[in-house]
Amino acid sequence: MELAWAQEHDQYRERLRAILARELPSNWMQDYAHGRGTQGEIAFSRTFCPKLAAEGLLIPHWPKEYGGQDGDAWEHFILSEEMWTWGDPRGPQYMNVNWIGPTLMKFGSPAQKEEHLTRIANGSVIWCQGFSEPQAGTDLAALRTRATRTNHGYVINGSKIWTSYANGSDWCFLLTRTSDERRAISVFLVPMDTPGIEVFAIPGLVEEGHIHEVFFKDVEVPFSALVGEEGMGWEVVTHALSLERVGIPRYHLGRLAMDAAIGKLKREDRYGDPLMRAAAGRIIAKLEAARMLTYLVVDQRAKQQPANAMTNIARVSNAEAVTDTLNFLMEYAPGCLTSRDDPYLTLFYRYAITNTIASGAYELQLNMIAQRALNLPRERRQ
Ligand SMILES: Cc1cc2nc3c(=O)[nH]c(=O)nc-3n(C[C@H](O)[C@H](O)[C@H](O)COP(=O)(O)OP(=O)(O)OC[C@H]3O[C@@H](n4cnc5c(N)ncnc54)[C@H](O)[C@@H]3O)c2cc1C
């Protein structure tokens, strides 16, 4: 098979690279890419994204009627790869442009679209995603945060966990229960400065300040904060999650980390061991296979085909290649992961820890492959 980029895609990538080289501070990889969720990173997102918007590179994949350019799925993906080469300097706004905005296009009221889409499109607003709870991660329908209807709107009580960027967000795309029935879930758009909201950072390797607990105590929101109708949140959230078919291009970070580690081992004259070299070769092949499987999913999207098990297969191959990369680095170059000498290695190390859990756990992807590709039964036959 011969894979080559179309000329316009090559040009698009070159243009992006030139803009990133121009706009990112020279210390970007050393400082900001290591400080996800820090106030510095969030402040940078607020200046960098408006510049991307002005270049037509923040929402090129959005429809023209909402300020986008109807760009194809390949451009969208090239954008993602190039952003991740730098640890994604869009910071939290990758969520806005990839799924919060597009979900509002489908389910938002005219007033919600008017208020939020323009601000997302010009890069001037930060959102967080309030889905997961201590007892509701994979099993999201078990969530307990409750929105109770009053004469004036709703009162929200409960808590969320693992909320990325909650410390610097203007708005929360919040999932709550609106009745005891398991699937009676509703989505609210909640300003983060509403009285009754408290945010606490969860210390962690991903970087202090990135993930949080968020508590809601008698938080009042108007009826206009509800997205769609009460109880149809499951449909809204399923749509939002389906928009992130391929997720972070993890093979790309893995390849950057492998190249950095091999370069370092060579410079230190430690790359002679044939077993080490064979292991490195196998891992690079796996990372490249994950890249190809991911490209197959992008190709399906570019052809407007519905999502299928290939999405899960690509995600599993990414997760496994990244785990193997991490194991290789632990075995042959352990010090380089934590030394901060090489920004790609540090970035990779911090992100690898989220590899099999964030945005859809590894085991769940296997379940989906079992059902969608292998047609295995959901329950064990008696
Ligand atoms: C860095 C990071 C950032 C995050 N940011 C956000 C955010 O901004 N907003 C947000 O809402 N959430 C966020 N999350 C949470 C993330 O979505 C959840 O961690 C994820 O959905 C898994 O839920 P859980 O942690 O409760 O694990 P669980 O659902 O408790 O899973 C634990 C383990 O059990 C396995 N398991 C669970 N159910 C099954 C099953 N049916 N079959 C087989 N195995 C199963 C899982 O695969 C996993 O290995 C973030 C997580 C991370 C790591």
PDB file of C-alpha atoms in Angstrom, residues 37-196:
ATOM      1  CA  GLY A  37      -4.360  23.181  33.748  1.00  0.00           C
ATOM      2  CA  THR A  38      -2.079  25.845  35.135  1.00  0.00           C
ATOM      3  CA  GLN A  39      -3.322  29.405  35.009  1.00  0.00           C
ATOM      4  CA  GLY A  40      -0.448  30.111  32.570  1.00  0.00           C
ATOM      5  CA  GLU A  41      -1.694  27.484  30.125  1.00  0.00           C
ATOM      6  CA  ILE A  42      -5.297  28.666  30.391  1.00  0.00           C
ATOM      7  CA  ALA A  43      -4.244  32.310  29.913  1.00  0.00           C
ATOM      8  CA  PHE A  44      -2.240  31.268  26.849  1.00  0.00           C
ATOM      9  CA  SER A  45      -5.277  29.475  25.425  1.00  0.00           C
ATOM     10  CA  ARG A  46      -7.206  32.750  25.679  1.00  0.00           C
ATOM     11  CA  THR A  47      -4.675  34.591  23.522  1.00  0.00           C
ATOM     12  CA  PHE A  48      -3.628  31.779  21.175  1.00  0.00           C
ATOM     13  CA  CYS A  49      -7.108  30.560  20.153  1.00  0.00           C
ATOM     14  CA  PRO A  50      -8.322  34.001  18.979  1.00  0.00           C
ATOM     15  CA  LYS A  51      -5.214  34.126  16.761  1.00  0.00           C
ATOM     16  CA  LEU A  52      -6.022  30.669  15.367  1.00  0.00           C
ATOM     17  CA  ALA A  53      -9.597  31.849  14.801  1.00  0.00           C
ATOM     18  CA  ALA A  54      -8.341  34.891  12.885  1.00  0.00           C
ATOM     19  CA  GLU A  55      -6.313  32.532  10.640  1.00  0.00           C
ATOM     20  CA  GLY A  56      -9.411  30.371  10.065  1.00  0.00           C
ATOM     21  CA  LEU A  57      -7.772  27.503  11.951  1.00  0.00           C
ATOM     22  CA  LEU A  58      -9.836  27.193  15.104  1.00  0.00           C
ATOM     23  CA  ILE A  59     -13.064  25.823  13.643  1.00  0.00           C
ATOM     24  CA  PRO A  60     -12.276  24.983   9.995  1.00  0.00           C
ATOM     25  CA  HIS A  61     -14.363  21.790  10.317  1.00  0.00           C
ATOM     26  CA  TRP A  62     -17.516  23.672  11.414  1.00  0.00           C
ATOM     27  CA  PRO A  63     -20.275  24.376   8.865  1.00  0.00           C
ATOM     28  CA  LYS A  64     -20.092  27.729   7.125  1.00  0.00           C
ATOM     29  CA  GLU A  65     -23.341  28.905   8.725  1.00  0.00           C
ATOM     30  CA  TYR A  66     -21.594  28.844  12.121  1.00  0.00           C
ATOM     31  CA  GLY A  67     -18.421  30.555  10.948  1.00  0.00           C
ATOM     32  CA  GLY A  68     -16.474  27.454   9.850  1.00  0.00           C
ATOM     33  CA  GLN A  69     -15.314  26.445   6.382  1.00  0.00           C
ATOM     34  CA  ASP A  70     -16.914  23.003   5.957  1.00  0.00           C
ATOM     35  CA  GLY A  71     -13.316  21.664   6.065  1.00  0.00           C
ATOM     36  CA  ASP A  72     -12.844  17.957   5.473  1.00  0.00           C
ATOM     37  CA  ALA A  73     -12.143  15.333   8.138  1.00  0.00           C
ATOM     38  CA  TRP A  74      -8.498  15.059   7.043  1.00  0.00           C
ATOM     39  CA  GLU A  75      -7.803  18.723   7.678  1.00  0.00           C
ATOM     40  CA  HIS A  76      -9.445  18.406  11.056  1.00  0.00           C
ATOM     41  CA  PHE A  77      -7.188  15.492  11.866  1.00  0.00           C
ATOM     42  CA  ILE A  78      -4.005  17.120  10.576  1.00  0.00           C
ATOM     43  CA  LEU A  79      -4.861  20.043  12.868  1.00  0.00           C
ATOM     44  CA  SER A  80      -5.117  17.650  15.792  1.00  0.00           C
ATOM     45  CA  GLU A  81      -1.775  15.949  15.004  1.00  0.00           C
ATOM     46  CA  GLU A  82       0.052  19.246  14.651  1.00  0.00           C
ATOM     47  CA  MET A  83      -1.454  20.628  17.859  1.00  0.00           C
ATOM     48  CA  TRP A  84      -0.438  17.483  19.730  1.00  0.00           C
ATOM     49  CA  THR A  85       3.118  17.818  18.467  1.00  0.00           C
ATOM     50  CA  TRP A  86       3.163  20.743  20.911  1.00  0.00           C
ATOM     51  CA  GLY A  87       1.069  19.236  23.710  1.00  0.00           C
ATOM     52  CA  ASP A  88      -2.009  20.977  22.274  1.00  0.00           C
ATOM     53  CA  PRO A  89      -1.581  24.709  22.902  1.00  0.00           C
ATOM     54  CA  ARG A  90      -5.329  25.191  22.432  1.00  0.00           C
ATOM     55  CA  GLY A  91      -5.514  23.861  26.001  1.00  0.00           C
ATOM     56  CA  PRO A  92      -9.103  23.286  27.127  1.00  0.00           C
ATOM     57  CA  GLN A  93     -10.551  24.784  23.957  1.00  0.00           C
ATOM     58  CA  TYR A  94     -10.056  21.536  22.042  1.00  0.00           C
ATOM     59  CA  MET A  95     -13.230  20.391  23.836  1.00  0.00           C
ATOM     60  CA  ASN A  96     -15.159  23.505  22.749  1.00  0.00           C
ATOM     61  CA  VAL A  97     -14.379  23.164  19.095  1.00  0.00           C
ATOM     62  CA  ASN A  98     -14.533  19.390  18.817  1.00  0.00           C
ATOM     63  CA  TRP A  99     -17.710  18.502  20.624  1.00  0.00           C
ATOM     64  CA  ILE A 100     -19.304  21.152  22.855  1.00  0.00           C
ATOM     65  CA  GLY A 101     -19.887  23.611  19.993  1.00  0.00           C
ATOM     66  CA  PRO A 102     -21.011  20.952  17.460  1.00  0.00           C
ATOM     67  CA  THR A 103     -23.380  19.455  20.066  1.00  0.00           C
ATOM     68  CA  LEU A 104     -24.949  22.869  20.673  1.00  0.00           C
ATOM     69  CA  MET A 105     -25.410  23.230  16.908  1.00  0.00           C
ATOM     70  CA  LYS A 106     -27.585  20.107  16.970  1.00  0.00           C
ATOM     71  CA  PHE A 107     -29.424  20.429  20.284  1.00  0.00           C
ATOM     72  CA  GLY A 108     -29.057  24.047  21.467  1.00  0.00           C
ATOM     73  CA  SER A 109     -31.903  26.554  21.407  1.00  0.00           C
ATOM     74  CA  PRO A 110     -31.532  29.561  19.063  1.00  0.00           C
ATOM     75  CA  ALA A 111     -30.626  31.703  22.104  1.00  0.00           C
ATOM     76  CA  GLN A 112     -27.984  29.186  23.275  1.00  0.00           C
ATOM     77  CA  LYS A 113     -26.465  29.030  19.804  1.00  0.00           C
ATOM     78  CA  GLU A 114     -26.413  32.799  19.598  1.00  0.00           C
ATOM     79  CA  GLU A 115     -24.813  33.187  23.008  1.00  0.00           C
ATOM     80  CA  HIS A 116     -22.247  30.385  22.889  1.00  0.00           C
ATOM     81  CA  LEU A 117     -21.265  29.459  19.338  1.00  0.00           C
ATOM     82  CA  THR A 118     -19.868  32.856  18.429  1.00  0.00           C
ATOM     83  CA  ARG A 119     -17.705  32.944  21.550  1.00  0.00           C
ATOM     84  CA  ILE A 120     -16.458  29.394  20.982  1.00  0.00           C
ATOM     85  CA  ALA A 121     -15.756  30.253  17.340  1.00  0.00           C
ATOM     86  CA  ASN A 122     -13.660  33.287  18.215  1.00  0.00           C
ATOM     87  CA  GLY A 123     -11.655  31.451  20.891  1.00  0.00           C
ATOM     88  CA  SER A 124     -12.658  33.651  23.800  1.00  0.00           C
ATOM     89  CA  VAL A 125     -14.319  31.184  26.172  1.00  0.00           C
ATOM     90  CA  ILE A 126     -13.232  28.173  28.220  1.00  0.00           C
ATOM     91  CA  TRP A 127     -15.558  25.232  28.910  1.00  0.00           C
ATOM     92  CA  CYS A 128     -15.237  22.186  31.078  1.00  0.00           C
ATOM     93  CA  GLN A 129     -17.139  18.936  30.783  1.00  0.00           C
ATOM     94  CA  GLY A 130     -18.958  17.802  33.946  1.00  0.00           C
ATOM     95  CA  PHE A 131     -19.864  14.158  33.264  1.00  0.00           C
ATOM     96  CA  SER A 132     -17.946  11.757  35.532  1.00  0.00           C
ATOM     97  CA  GLU A 133     -18.830  11.224  39.195  1.00  0.00           C
ATOM     98  CA  PRO A 134     -17.232   9.052  41.860  1.00  0.00           C
ATOM     99  CA  GLN A 135     -19.732   6.208  41.145  1.00  0.00           C
ATOM    100  CA  ALA A 136     -20.377   7.064  37.513  1.00  0.00           C
ATOM    101  CA  GLY A 137     -17.493   6.924  35.044  1.00  0.00           C
ATOM    102  CA  THR A 138     -17.864   4.177  32.493  1.00  0.00           C
ATOM    103  CA  ASP A 139     -21.385   3.634  33.793  1.00  0.00           C
ATOM    104  CA  LEU A 140     -22.389   7.246  33.261  1.00  0.00           C
ATOM    105  CA  ALA A 141     -26.105   6.536  33.646  1.00  0.00           C
ATOM    106  CA  ALA A 142     -25.466   5.884  37.373  1.00  0.00           C
ATOM    107  CA  LEU A 143     -24.790   9.579  37.970  1.00  0.00           C
ATOM    108  CA  ARG A 144     -26.377  11.159  41.042  1.00  0.00           C
ATOM    109  CA  THR A 145     -25.971  14.904  40.634  1.00  0.00           C
ATOM    110  CA  ARG A 146     -29.540  16.107  40.637  1.00  0.00           C
ATOM    111  CA  ALA A 147     -31.304  19.059  39.025  1.00  0.00           C
ATOM    112  CA  THR A 148     -34.671  19.726  40.686  1.00  0.00           C
ATOM    113  CA  ARG A 149     -37.277  21.791  38.882  1.00  0.00           C
ATOM    114  CA  THR A 150     -38.589  24.878  40.695  1.00  0.00           C
ATOM    115  CA  ASN A 151     -40.855  27.749  39.659  1.00  0.00           C
ATOM    116  CA  HIS A 152     -37.849  29.734  38.402  1.00  0.00           C
ATOM    117  CA  GLY A 153     -35.685  27.058  36.831  1.00  0.00           C
ATOM    118  CA  TYR A 154     -33.637  24.264  38.424  1.00  0.00           C
ATOM    119  CA  VAL A 155     -31.595  23.794  41.599  1.00  0.00           C
ATOM    120  CA  ILE A 156     -28.543  21.554  41.212  1.00  0.00           C
ATOM    121  CA  ASN A 157     -26.931  19.495  43.976  1.00  0.00           C
ATOM    122  CA  GLY A 158     -24.159  16.905  43.724  1.00  0.00           C
ATOM    123  CA  SER A 159     -20.541  16.560  42.665  1.00  0.00           C
ATOM    124  CA  LYS A 160     -18.368  15.775  39.664  1.00  0.00           C
ATOM    125  CA  ILE A 161     -14.877  14.317  39.540  1.00  0.00           C
ATOM    126  CA  TRP A 162     -11.892  14.311  37.165  1.00  0.00           C
ATOM    127  CA  THR A 163     -13.171  17.528  35.593  1.00  0.00           C
ATOM    128  CA  SER A 164     -10.339  18.840  33.413  1.00  0.00           C
ATOM    129  CA  TYR A 165      -9.698  22.586  33.555  1.00  0.00           C
ATOM    130  CA  ALA A 166     -12.557  23.293  35.984  1.00  0.00           C
ATOM    131  CA  ASN A 167     -10.218  25.765  37.701  1.00  0.00           C
ATOM    132  CA  GLY A 168     -10.149  28.171  34.759  1.00  0.00           C
ATOM    133  CA  SER A 169     -13.447  27.541  32.994  1.00  0.00           C
ATOM    134  CA  ASP A 170     -16.149  30.081  32.284  1.00  0.00           C
ATOM    135  CA  TRP A 171     -18.844  27.463  31.633  1.00  0.00           C
ATOM    136  CA  CYS A 172     -19.601  23.856  32.445  1.00  0.00           C
ATOM    137  CA  PHE A 173     -21.362  21.439  30.073  1.00  0.00           C
ATOM    138  CA  LEU A 174     -23.054  19.634  32.943  1.00  0.00           C
ATOM    139  CA  LEU A 175     -24.807  16.291  33.019  1.00  0.00           C
ATOM    140  CA  THR A 176     -27.398  15.801  35.781  1.00  0.00           C
ATOM    141  CA  ARG A 177     -30.221  13.501  36.737  1.00  0.00           C
ATOM    142  CA  THR A 178     -33.705  15.041  36.537  1.00  0.00           C
ATOM    143  CA  SER A 179     -35.682  12.067  37.840  1.00  0.00           C
ATOM    144  CA  ASP A 180     -35.091   8.683  39.469  1.00  0.00           C
ATOM    145  CA  GLU A 181     -35.512   6.828  36.208  1.00  0.00           C
ATOM    146  CA  ARG A 182     -32.022   5.599  35.195  1.00  0.00           C
ATOM    147  CA  ARG A 183     -31.838   7.300  31.801  1.00  0.00           C
ATOM    148  CA  ALA A 184     -33.654  10.505  32.869  1.00  0.00           C
ATOM    149  CA  ILE A 185     -30.628  12.701  32.408  1.00  0.00           C
ATOM    150  CA  SER A 186     -30.447  16.322  31.323  1.00  0.00           C
ATOM    151  CA  VAL A 187     -27.659  18.626  30.174  1.00  0.00           C
ATOM    152  CA  PHE A 188     -27.300  22.166  31.534  1.00  0.00           C
ATOM    153  CA  LEU A 189     -25.030  25.029  30.508  1.00  0.00           C
ATOM    154  CA  VAL A 190     -23.821  26.442  33.799  1.00  0.00           C
ATOM    155  CA  PRO A 191     -21.628  29.520  34.364  1.00  0.00           C
ATOM    156  CA  MET A 192     -18.795  28.442  36.667  1.00  0.00           C
ATOM    157  CA  ASP A 193     -19.119  31.607  38.758  1.00  0.00           C
ATOM    158  CA  THR A 194     -22.674  30.698  39.837  1.00  0.00           C
ATOM    159  CA  PRO A 195     -22.964  30.803  43.660  1.00  0.00           C
ATOM    160  CA  GLY A 196     -22.769  27.309  45.191  1.00  0.00           C
TER     161      GLY A 196
END
